[in-house]
């Protein structure tokens, strides 16, 4: 008896059915993400700007995804420890990191770090930017930027500014001021911004370019006097503080920033899932208000915009680091 062979049309249908059967689990997997808790790596200690923003984002992502978002604190080495940890995690989307200016753009320029931003990470979106504020003690003789610069010109190397370590925004802010104003000041490095602020309050240093969060309470209680903001425009948190340009020194626009990164090799469908989730939560009025209270502005860039931004920041600080021979510790 002759075996019956399927017609060409039936054969095509069979191939199509088999293909759909093979692809269905993959599609279901992509649609189901995340199917378990997601881990968010924070590269700085608890209580700082990065940690507080991450917790706000984590809560919103948890509500969006319907899965827990677990904060993993991996501080140390100016953020490099957390970045290395995140880079070594499986590329399955279940671990991501909020990186900022220091460990992403500056640390690789001044130290040998155990990760490559180009090879080990996928940039997803810029999520926040925030200006820094030049502050002096309340009893300081300097009441404005021009008085500080006049003193620096009259006493080269004697006006001091505190930093939270080589390559920190506080350090780079001081270097930018010296370069733009053509003055010489004395940078004093501390192990963290909190120690520098404490010495500033005690009058042991003359000034500091600080994140808005750690100095905001002291500005509001008149223990520190704000001089100028490093933003391109005035801060929503402190609209009365002039920008450096308004204070008489152009070329000082140096905002801190934060963005989401995934380990290299993360499937595109999962990267797209993250981006869509970030676009949604970063537009949430409650999140935007909470970020504003921290002195930062919520963002949600495209991936291409974020890549271009990262390239521009790296180029900007590469020149500053090289021109001033800045080295890590």
mmCIF file of C-alpha atoms in Angstrom:
data_model
loop_
_atom_site.group_PDB
_atom_site.id
_atom_site.type_symbol
_atom_site.label_atom_id
_atom_site.label_comp_id
_atom_site.label_asym_id
_atom_site.label_seq_id
_atom_site.Cartn_x
_atom_site.Cartn_y
_atom_site.Cartn_z
ATOM 1 C CA UNK A 1 0.000 0.000 0.000
ATOM 2 C CA UNK A 2 1.350 3.413 -0.953
ATOM 3 C CA UNK A 3 2.124 5.864 1.891
ATOM 4 C CA UNK A 4 0.176 9.098 1.792
ATOM 5 C CA UNK A 5 2.369 12.204 1.642
ATOM 6 C CA UNK A 6 1.110 15.603 2.716
ATOM 7 C CA UNK A 7 0.387 18.133 0.039
ATOM 8 C CA UNK A 8 2.688 21.150 -0.353
ATOM 9 C CA UNK A 9 0.090 23.340 1.362
ATOM 10 C CA UNK A 10 -0.194 20.901 4.292
ATOM 11 C CA UNK A 11 3.585 20.763 4.563
ATOM 12 C CA UNK A 12 3.787 24.539 4.785
ATOM 13 C CA UNK A 13 1.136 24.513 7.496
ATOM 14 C CA UNK A 14 3.078 21.867 9.425
ATOM 15 C CA UNK A 15 6.324 23.877 9.246
ATOM 16 C CA UNK A 16 4.499 27.017 10.364
ATOM 17 C CA UNK A 17 2.884 25.188 13.283
ATOM 18 C CA UNK A 18 6.248 23.806 14.409
ATOM 19 C CA UNK A 19 7.845 27.247 14.179
ATOM 20 C CA UNK A 20 5.088 28.803 16.242
ATOM 21 C CA UNK A 21 5.404 26.026 18.814
ATOM 22 C CA UNK A 22 9.147 26.719 19.143
ATOM 23 C CA UNK A 23 8.788 30.503 19.332
ATOM 24 C CA UNK A 24 5.843 30.523 21.724
ATOM 25 C CA UNK A 25 7.918 29.826 24.873
ATOM 26 C CA UNK A 26 10.360 32.595 23.905
ATOM 27 C CA UNK A 27 7.563 35.092 23.335
ATOM 28 C CA UNK A 28 5.874 34.063 26.562
ATOM 29 C CA UNK A 29 9.176 34.466 28.419
ATOM 30 C CA UNK A 30 9.693 37.989 27.066
ATOM 31 C CA UNK A 31 6.114 38.996 27.827
ATOM 32 C CA UNK A 32 6.262 37.503 31.321
ATOM 33 C CA UNK A 33 9.332 39.483 32.431
ATOM 34 C CA UNK A 34 9.829 39.879 35.297
ATOM 35 C CA UNK A 35 8.624 36.598 36.737
ATOM 36 C CA UNK A 36 10.572 36.919 40.002
ATOM 37 C CA UNK A 37 12.166 39.646 42.186
ATOM 38 C CA UNK A 38 14.477 42.124 40.468
ATOM 39 C CA UNK A 39 17.646 43.420 42.137
ATOM 40 C CA UNK A 40 18.649 47.090 41.966
ATOM 41 C CA UNK A 41 22.326 47.753 42.752
ATOM 42 C CA UNK A 42 23.173 51.041 44.505
ATOM 43 C CA UNK A 43 26.821 52.078 44.371
ATOM 44 C CA UNK A 44 26.811 54.506 47.324
ATOM 45 C CA UNK A 45 26.004 54.200 51.062
ATOM 46 C CA UNK A 46 22.471 54.331 52.438
ATOM 47 C CA UNK A 47 20.969 57.752 53.014
ATOM 48 C CA UNK A 48 22.667 59.559 50.145
ATOM 49 C CA UNK A 49 21.124 60.940 46.970
ATOM 50 C CA UNK A 50 21.776 57.788 44.928
ATOM 51 C CA UNK A 51 20.303 55.487 47.567
ATOM 52 C CA UNK A 52 17.191 57.579 48.153
ATOM 53 C CA UNK A 53 16.483 57.954 44.434
ATOM 54 C CA UNK A 54 16.978 54.224 43.886
ATOM 55 C CA UNK A 55 14.469 53.383 46.602
ATOM 56 C CA UNK A 56 11.872 55.704 45.095
ATOM 57 C CA UNK A 57 12.445 54.212 41.623
ATOM 58 C CA UNK A 58 12.409 50.687 43.022
ATOM 59 C CA UNK A 59 9.028 51.195 44.655
ATOM 60 C CA UNK A 60 7.530 52.581 41.434
ATOM 61 C CA UNK A 61 8.997 49.748 39.334
ATOM 62 C CA UNK A 62 7.660 47.238 41.848
ATOM 63 C CA UNK A 63 4.181 48.691 41.432
ATOM 64 C CA UNK A 64 4.555 48.699 37.638
ATOM 65 C CA UNK A 65 5.916 45.164 37.297
ATOM 66 C CA UNK A 66 4.040 43.503 40.147
ATOM 67 C CA UNK A 67 7.293 41.974 41.386
ATOM 68 C CA UNK A 68 9.516 42.972 44.330
ATOM 69 C CA UNK A 69 12.491 45.222 43.562
ATOM 70 C CA UNK A 70 15.238 44.429 46.068
ATOM 71 C CA UNK A 71 17.834 47.100 46.847
ATOM 72 C CA UNK A 72 21.411 45.782 46.958
ATOM 73 C CA UNK A 73 23.808 48.279 48.502
ATOM 74 C CA UNK A 74 27.366 47.834 47.194
ATOM 75 C CA UNK A 75 29.223 51.015 48.206
ATOM 76 C CA UNK A 76 32.931 51.689 48.091
ATOM 77 C CA UNK A 77 35.763 52.916 45.859
ATOM 78 C CA UNK A 78 33.752 55.958 44.775
ATOM 79 C CA UNK A 79 31.035 53.741 43.300
ATOM 80 C CA UNK A 80 33.335 51.359 41.432
ATOM 81 C CA UNK A 81 32.622 48.348 43.656
ATOM 82 C CA UNK A 82 28.919 48.459 42.865
ATOM 83 C CA UNK A 83 29.524 48.891 39.142
ATOM 84 C CA UNK A 84 31.875 45.889 39.062
ATOM 85 C CA UNK A 85 29.346 43.791 40.981
ATOM 86 C CA UNK A 86 26.561 44.724 38.556
ATOM 87 C CA UNK A 87 28.749 43.987 35.532
ATOM 88 C CA UNK A 88 29.364 40.419 36.772
ATOM 89 C CA UNK A 89 25.674 39.525 37.201
ATOM 90 C CA UNK A 90 23.772 37.314 34.719
ATOM 91 C CA UNK A 91 22.492 39.206 31.669
ATOM 92 C CA UNK A 92 18.900 38.120 32.263
ATOM 93 C CA UNK A 93 17.426 41.449 33.357
ATOM 94 C CA UNK A 94 17.066 40.491 36.996
ATOM 95 C CA UNK A 95 19.876 42.797 38.137
ATOM 96 C CA UNK A 96 20.359 46.419 37.109
ATOM 97 C CA UNK A 97 22.354 49.323 38.476
ATOM 98 C CA UNK A 98 21.855 53.048 38.844
ATOM 99 C CA UNK A 99 25.194 54.557 37.842
ATOM 100 C CA UNK A 100 26.148 58.203 38.019
ATOM 101 C CA UNK A 101 28.834 60.626 36.864
ATOM 102 C CA UNK A 102 31.590 59.337 39.170
ATOM 103 C CA UNK A 103 31.810 55.581 38.551
ATOM 104 C CA UNK A 104 30.483 55.785 34.983
ATOM 105 C CA UNK A 105 32.414 58.685 33.442
ATOM 106 C CA UNK A 106 35.116 59.923 35.826
ATOM 107 C CA UNK A 107 36.510 56.919 37.743
ATOM 108 C CA UNK A 108 37.650 55.146 34.545
ATOM 109 C CA UNK A 109 39.569 58.315 33.619
ATOM 110 C CA UNK A 110 41.501 58.632 36.885
ATOM 111 C CA UNK A 111 41.898 55.023 38.088
ATOM 112 C CA UNK A 112 42.148 51.488 36.775
ATOM 113 C CA UNK A 113 38.638 50.148 37.354
ATOM 114 C CA UNK A 114 37.696 46.439 37.068
ATOM 115 C CA UNK A 115 34.945 47.023 34.499
ATOM 116 C CA UNK A 116 34.465 48.594 31.075
ATOM 117 C CA UNK A 117 31.482 50.840 30.510
ATOM 118 C CA UNK A 118 31.638 50.059 26.779
ATOM 119 C CA UNK A 119 31.968 46.280 27.061
ATOM 120 C CA UNK A 120 30.208 45.370 30.311
ATOM 121 C CA UNK A 121 27.022 47.458 30.245
ATOM 122 C CA UNK A 122 23.994 48.374 28.179
ATOM 123 C CA UNK A 123 22.891 51.974 28.857
ATOM 124 C CA UNK A 124 19.090 52.093 29.164
ATOM 125 C CA UNK A 125 18.115 55.661 30.070
ATOM 126 C CA UNK A 126 19.240 58.829 31.788
ATOM 127 C CA UNK A 127 16.924 59.086 34.796
ATOM 128 C CA UNK A 128 17.911 62.205 36.759
ATOM 129 C CA UNK A 129 20.079 65.313 36.742
ATOM 130 C CA UNK A 130 20.915 67.662 39.570
ATOM 131 C CA UNK A 131 22.966 70.794 39.988
ATOM 132 C CA UNK A 132 25.523 71.254 42.746
ATOM 133 C CA UNK A 133 25.731 74.306 44.985
ATOM 134 C CA UNK A 134 28.781 76.316 46.000
ATOM 135 C CA UNK A 135 28.374 76.979 49.722
ATOM 136 C CA UNK A 136 30.382 78.727 52.445
ATOM 137 C CA UNK A 137 29.885 78.794 56.244
ATOM 138 C CA UNK A 138 27.321 81.275 57.516
ATOM 139 C CA UNK A 139 30.070 83.320 59.211
ATOM 140 C CA UNK A 140 32.288 83.380 56.105
ATOM 141 C CA UNK A 141 33.619 86.767 55.003
ATOM 142 C CA UNK A 142 32.684 85.822 51.413
ATOM 143 C CA UNK A 143 29.176 86.934 50.524
ATOM 144 C CA UNK A 144 29.321 86.308 46.784
ATOM 145 C CA UNK A 145 31.407 84.623 44.101
ATOM 146 C CA UNK A 146 33.366 87.721 43.159
ATOM 147 C CA UNK A 147 34.631 88.106 46.746
ATOM 148 C CA UNK A 148 35.814 84.473 46.752
ATOM 149 C CA UNK A 149 37.642 84.920 43.445
ATOM 150 C CA UNK A 150 39.187 88.202 44.599
ATOM 151 C CA UNK A 151 40.554 86.449 47.701
ATOM 152 C CA UNK A 152 41.874 83.566 45.599
ATOM 153 C CA UNK A 153 43.715 86.009 43.345
ATOM 154 C CA UNK A 154 45.131 87.930 46.300
ATOM 155 C CA UNK A 155 46.152 84.784 48.217
ATOM 156 C CA UNK A 156 46.954 82.024 45.670
ATOM 157 C CA UNK A 157 46.509 78.552 47.160
ATOM 158 C CA UNK A 158 45.149 79.782 50.478
ATOM 159 C CA UNK A 159 41.403 79.682 49.825
ATOM 160 C CA UNK A 160 40.378 76.064 50.445
ATOM 161 C CA UNK A 161 37.574 73.916 49.107
ATOM 162 C CA UNK A 162 36.428 70.524 50.356
ATOM 163 C CA UNK A 163 35.911 67.476 48.158
ATOM 164 C CA UNK A 164 34.535 63.982 48.666
ATOM 165 C CA UNK A 165 37.619 62.503 47.024
ATOM 166 C CA UNK A 166 39.593 62.790 43.777
ATOM 167 C CA UNK A 167 37.300 62.867 40.762
ATOM 168 C CA UNK A 168 34.179 63.596 42.799
ATOM 169 C CA UNK A 169 31.798 66.292 41.595
ATOM 170 C CA UNK A 170 32.963 68.451 44.508
ATOM 171 C CA UNK A 171 36.566 68.062 43.316
ATOM 172 C CA UNK A 172 35.766 68.630 39.646
ATOM 173 C CA UNK A 173 33.623 71.639 40.532
ATOM 174 C CA UNK A 174 36.551 73.244 42.321
ATOM 175 C CA UNK A 175 38.867 72.479 39.400
ATOM 176 C CA UNK A 176 36.379 74.019 36.964
ATOM 177 C CA UNK A 177 36.200 77.207 39.023
ATOM 178 C CA UNK A 178 39.996 77.484 39.093
ATOM 179 C CA UNK A 179 40.269 76.861 35.356
ATOM 180 C CA UNK A 180 37.553 79.304 34.339
ATOM 181 C CA UNK A 181 38.591 82.064 36.752
ATOM 182 C CA UNK A 182 42.347 81.427 36.348
ATOM 183 C CA UNK A 183 42.925 81.275 40.106
ATOM 184 C CA UNK A 184 44.694 78.805 42.417
ATOM 185 C CA UNK A 185 42.869 77.310 45.403
ATOM 186 C CA UNK A 186 43.617 74.447 47.773
ATOM 187 C CA UNK A 187 41.517 71.302 47.383
ATOM 188 C CA UNK A 188 41.106 69.253 50.582
ATOM 189 C CA UNK A 189 40.047 65.632 49.958
ATOM 190 C CA UNK A 190 37.787 63.785 52.379
ATOM 191 C CA UNK A 191 36.595 60.164 52.352
ATOM 192 C CA UNK A 192 33.026 61.310 51.835
ATOM 193 C CA UNK A 193 30.870 64.356 51.294
ATOM 194 C CA UNK A 194 29.468 64.181 54.830
ATOM 195 C CA UNK A 195 32.897 64.663 56.412
ATOM 196 C CA UNK A 196 33.608 67.599 54.131
ATOM 197 C CA UNK A 197 30.288 69.254 55.015
ATOM 198 C CA UNK A 198 31.015 68.793 58.732
ATOM 199 C CA UNK A 199 34.383 70.524 58.389
ATOM 200 C CA UNK A 200 32.766 73.261 56.331
ATOM 201 C CA UNK A 201 30.213 73.861 59.086
ATOM 202 C CA UNK A 202 33.052 73.988 61.623
ATOM 203 C CA UNK A 203 34.902 76.559 59.517
ATOM 204 C CA UNK A 204 37.914 74.328 58.796
ATOM 205 C CA UNK A 205 37.555 74.851 55.035
ATOM 206 C CA UNK A 206 36.374 77.901 53.136
ATOM 207 C CA UNK A 207 33.896 76.479 50.672
ATOM 208 C CA UNK A 208 32.548 73.397 48.901
ATOM 209 C CA UNK A 209 30.744 72.549 45.663
ATOM 210 C CA UNK A 210 28.216 70.113 47.142
ATOM 211 C CA UNK A 211 25.235 67.999 46.148
ATOM 212 C CA UNK A 212 22.017 69.800 46.995
ATOM 213 C CA UNK A 213 20.732 67.065 49.337
ATOM 214 C CA UNK A 214 23.413 67.076 52.078
ATOM 215 C CA UNK A 215 23.571 70.879 52.303
ATOM 216 C CA UNK A 216 19.915 71.798 51.773
ATOM 217 C CA UNK A 217 18.980 71.531 55.456
ATOM 218 C CA UNK A 218 21.904 73.766 56.426
ATOM 219 C CA UNK A 219 20.982 76.342 53.787
ATOM 220 C CA UNK A 220 17.398 76.394 55.037
ATOM 221 C CA UNK A 221 18.549 76.857 58.643
ATOM 222 C CA UNK A 222 21.099 79.547 57.611
ATOM 223 C CA UNK A 223 24.109 77.511 58.770
ATOM 224 C CA UNK A 224 25.543 77.570 55.262
ATOM 225 C CA UNK A 225 25.414 80.428 52.769
ATOM 226 C CA UNK A 226 24.727 79.466 49.131
ATOM 227 C CA UNK A 227 26.816 81.322 46.574
ATOM 228 C CA UNK A 228 26.028 79.827 43.152
ATOM 229 C CA UNK A 229 24.547 76.766 41.416
ATOM 230 C CA UNK A 230 26.336 74.674 38.775
ATOM 231 C CA UNK A 231 23.153 74.159 36.769
ATOM 232 C CA UNK A 232 22.421 75.638 33.369
ATOM 233 C CA UNK A 233 19.331 77.182 34.958
ATOM 234 C CA UNK A 234 18.311 77.969 38.531
ATOM 235 C CA UNK A 235 17.384 75.051 40.765
ATOM 236 C CA UNK A 236 13.685 74.455 41.390
ATOM 237 C CA UNK A 237 14.638 73.537 44.943
ATOM 238 C CA UNK A 238 16.498 76.844 45.490
ATOM 239 C CA UNK A 239 15.235 79.353 42.912
ATOM 240 C CA UNK A 240 16.912 82.244 44.736
ATOM 241 C CA UNK A 241 20.441 80.872 44.191
ATOM 242 C CA UNK A 242 22.046 82.319 41.026
ATOM 243 C CA UNK A 243 23.818 80.153 38.479
ATOM 244 C CA UNK A 244 27.576 80.640 38.104
ATOM 245 C CA UNK A 245 26.944 82.556 34.894
ATOM 246 C CA UNK A 246 24.563 84.888 36.711
ATOM 247 C CA UNK A 247 27.127 85.231 39.515
ATOM 248 C CA UNK A 248 29.742 86.415 37.020
ATOM 249 C CA UNK A 249 31.668 83.289 35.965
ATOM 250 C CA UNK A 250 30.627 81.692 32.677
ATOM 251 C CA UNK A 251 31.479 78.130 31.675
ATOM 252 C CA UNK A 252 30.563 76.416 34.963
ATOM 253 C CA UNK A 253 27.789 73.989 34.068
ATOM 254 C CA UNK A 254 28.508 70.723 35.857
ATOM 255 C CA UNK A 255 25.468 68.753 36.888
ATOM 256 C CA UNK A 256 25.530 65.379 38.535
ATOM 257 C CA UNK A 257 23.415 62.736 36.830
ATOM 258 C CA UNK A 258 22.115 59.219 37.236
ATOM 259 C CA UNK A 259 21.095 56.549 34.747
ATOM 260 C CA UNK A 260 20.062 52.901 34.496
ATOM 261 C CA UNK A 261 22.440 50.261 33.131
ATOM 262 C CA UNK A 262 22.007 46.532 32.502
ATOM 263 C CA UNK A 263 24.750 43.906 32.132
ATOM 264 C CA UNK A 264 26.012 43.530 28.553
ATOM 265 C CA UNK A 265 24.227 40.779 26.654
ATOM 266 C CA UNK A 266 20.807 41.443 28.165
ATOM 267 C CA UNK A 267 18.202 40.537 25.482
ATOM 268 C CA UNK A 268 16.784 43.491 23.570
ATOM 269 C CA UNK A 269 13.216 42.595 24.539
ATOM 270 C CA UNK A 270 14.137 42.957 28.213
ATOM 271 C CA UNK A 271 16.060 46.192 27.602
ATOM 272 C CA UNK A 272 12.989 47.555 25.824
ATOM 273 C CA UNK A 273 10.811 46.419 28.728
ATOM 274 C CA UNK A 274 13.027 48.387 31.118
ATOM 275 C CA UNK A 275 12.970 51.476 28.957
ATOM 276 C CA UNK A 276 9.191 51.454 28.647
ATOM 277 C CA UNK A 277 8.864 50.993 32.410
ATOM 278 C CA UNK A 278 11.271 53.868 33.106
ATOM 279 C CA UNK A 279 9.467 56.215 30.704
ATOM 280 C CA UNK A 280 6.253 55.512 32.589
ATOM 281 C CA UNK A 281 7.485 55.782 36.169
ATOM 282 C CA UNK A 282 9.740 58.806 35.613
ATOM 283 C CA UNK A 283 6.670 60.740 34.421
ATOM 284 C CA UNK A 284 4.770 59.856 37.593
ATOM 285 C CA UNK A 285 3.923 63.141 39.412
ATOM 286 C CA UNK A 286 4.612 61.560 42.804
ATOM 287 C CA UNK A 287 8.083 60.383 41.739
ATOM 288 C CA UNK A 288 8.874 63.748 40.149
ATOM 289 C CA UNK A 289 7.898 65.549 43.353
ATOM 290 C CA UNK A 290 9.983 63.224 45.514
ATOM 291 C CA UNK A 291 12.992 63.639 43.244
ATOM 292 C CA UNK A 292 12.547 67.420 43.359
ATOM 293 C CA UNK A 293 12.667 67.228 47.169
ATOM 294 C CA UNK A 294 16.114 65.627 46.771
ATOM 295 C CA UNK A 295 17.251 68.488 44.546
ATOM 296 C CA UNK A 296 17.185 66.519 41.291
ATOM 297 C CA UNK A 297 14.975 66.461 38.210
ATOM 298 C CA UNK A 298 13.487 63.203 36.906
ATOM 299 C CA UNK A 299 14.355 62.306 33.304
ATOM 300 C CA UNK A 300 13.591 59.525 30.829
ATOM 301 C CA UNK A 301 15.871 59.757 27.800
ATOM 302 C CA UNK A 302 15.952 57.402 24.843
ATOM 303 C CA UNK A 303 18.819 54.923 24.613
ATOM 304 C CA UNK A 304 20.409 56.866 21.775
ATOM 305 C CA UNK A 305 20.134 60.127 23.699
ATOM 306 C CA UNK A 306 21.742 58.484 26.719
ATOM 307 C CA UNK A 307 24.632 57.118 24.649
ATOM 308 C CA UNK A 308 25.266 60.547 23.139
ATOM 309 C CA UNK A 309 25.070 62.133 26.591
ATOM 310 C CA UNK A 310 27.580 59.648 28.014
ATOM 311 C CA UNK A 311 30.008 60.301 25.164
ATOM 312 C CA UNK A 312 29.768 64.060 25.707
ATOM 313 C CA UNK A 313 30.301 63.786 29.469
ATOM 314 C CA UNK A 314 33.290 61.473 29.061
ATOM 315 C CA UNK A 315 34.849 63.876 26.550
ATOM 316 C CA UNK A 316 34.221 66.887 28.797
ATOM 317 C CA UNK A 317 35.780 65.372 31.913
ATOM 318 C CA UNK A 318 38.575 63.618 30.051
ATOM 319 C CA UNK A 319 39.940 67.034 29.100
ATOM 320 C CA UNK A 320 39.491 68.405 32.631
ATOM 321 C CA UNK A 321 41.232 65.381 34.169
ATOM 322 C CA UNK A 322 44.118 65.523 31.680
ATOM 323 C CA UNK A 323 44.604 69.287 31.911
ATOM 324 C CA UNK A 324 44.787 69.189 35.702
ATOM 325 C CA UNK A 325 46.574 65.810 36.083
ATOM 326 C CA UNK A 326 43.812 64.467 38.369
ATOM 327 C CA UNK A 327 44.616 61.028 39.769
ATOM 328 C CA UNK A 328 42.543 58.604 41.826
ATOM 329 C CA UNK A 329 43.618 57.328 45.187
#
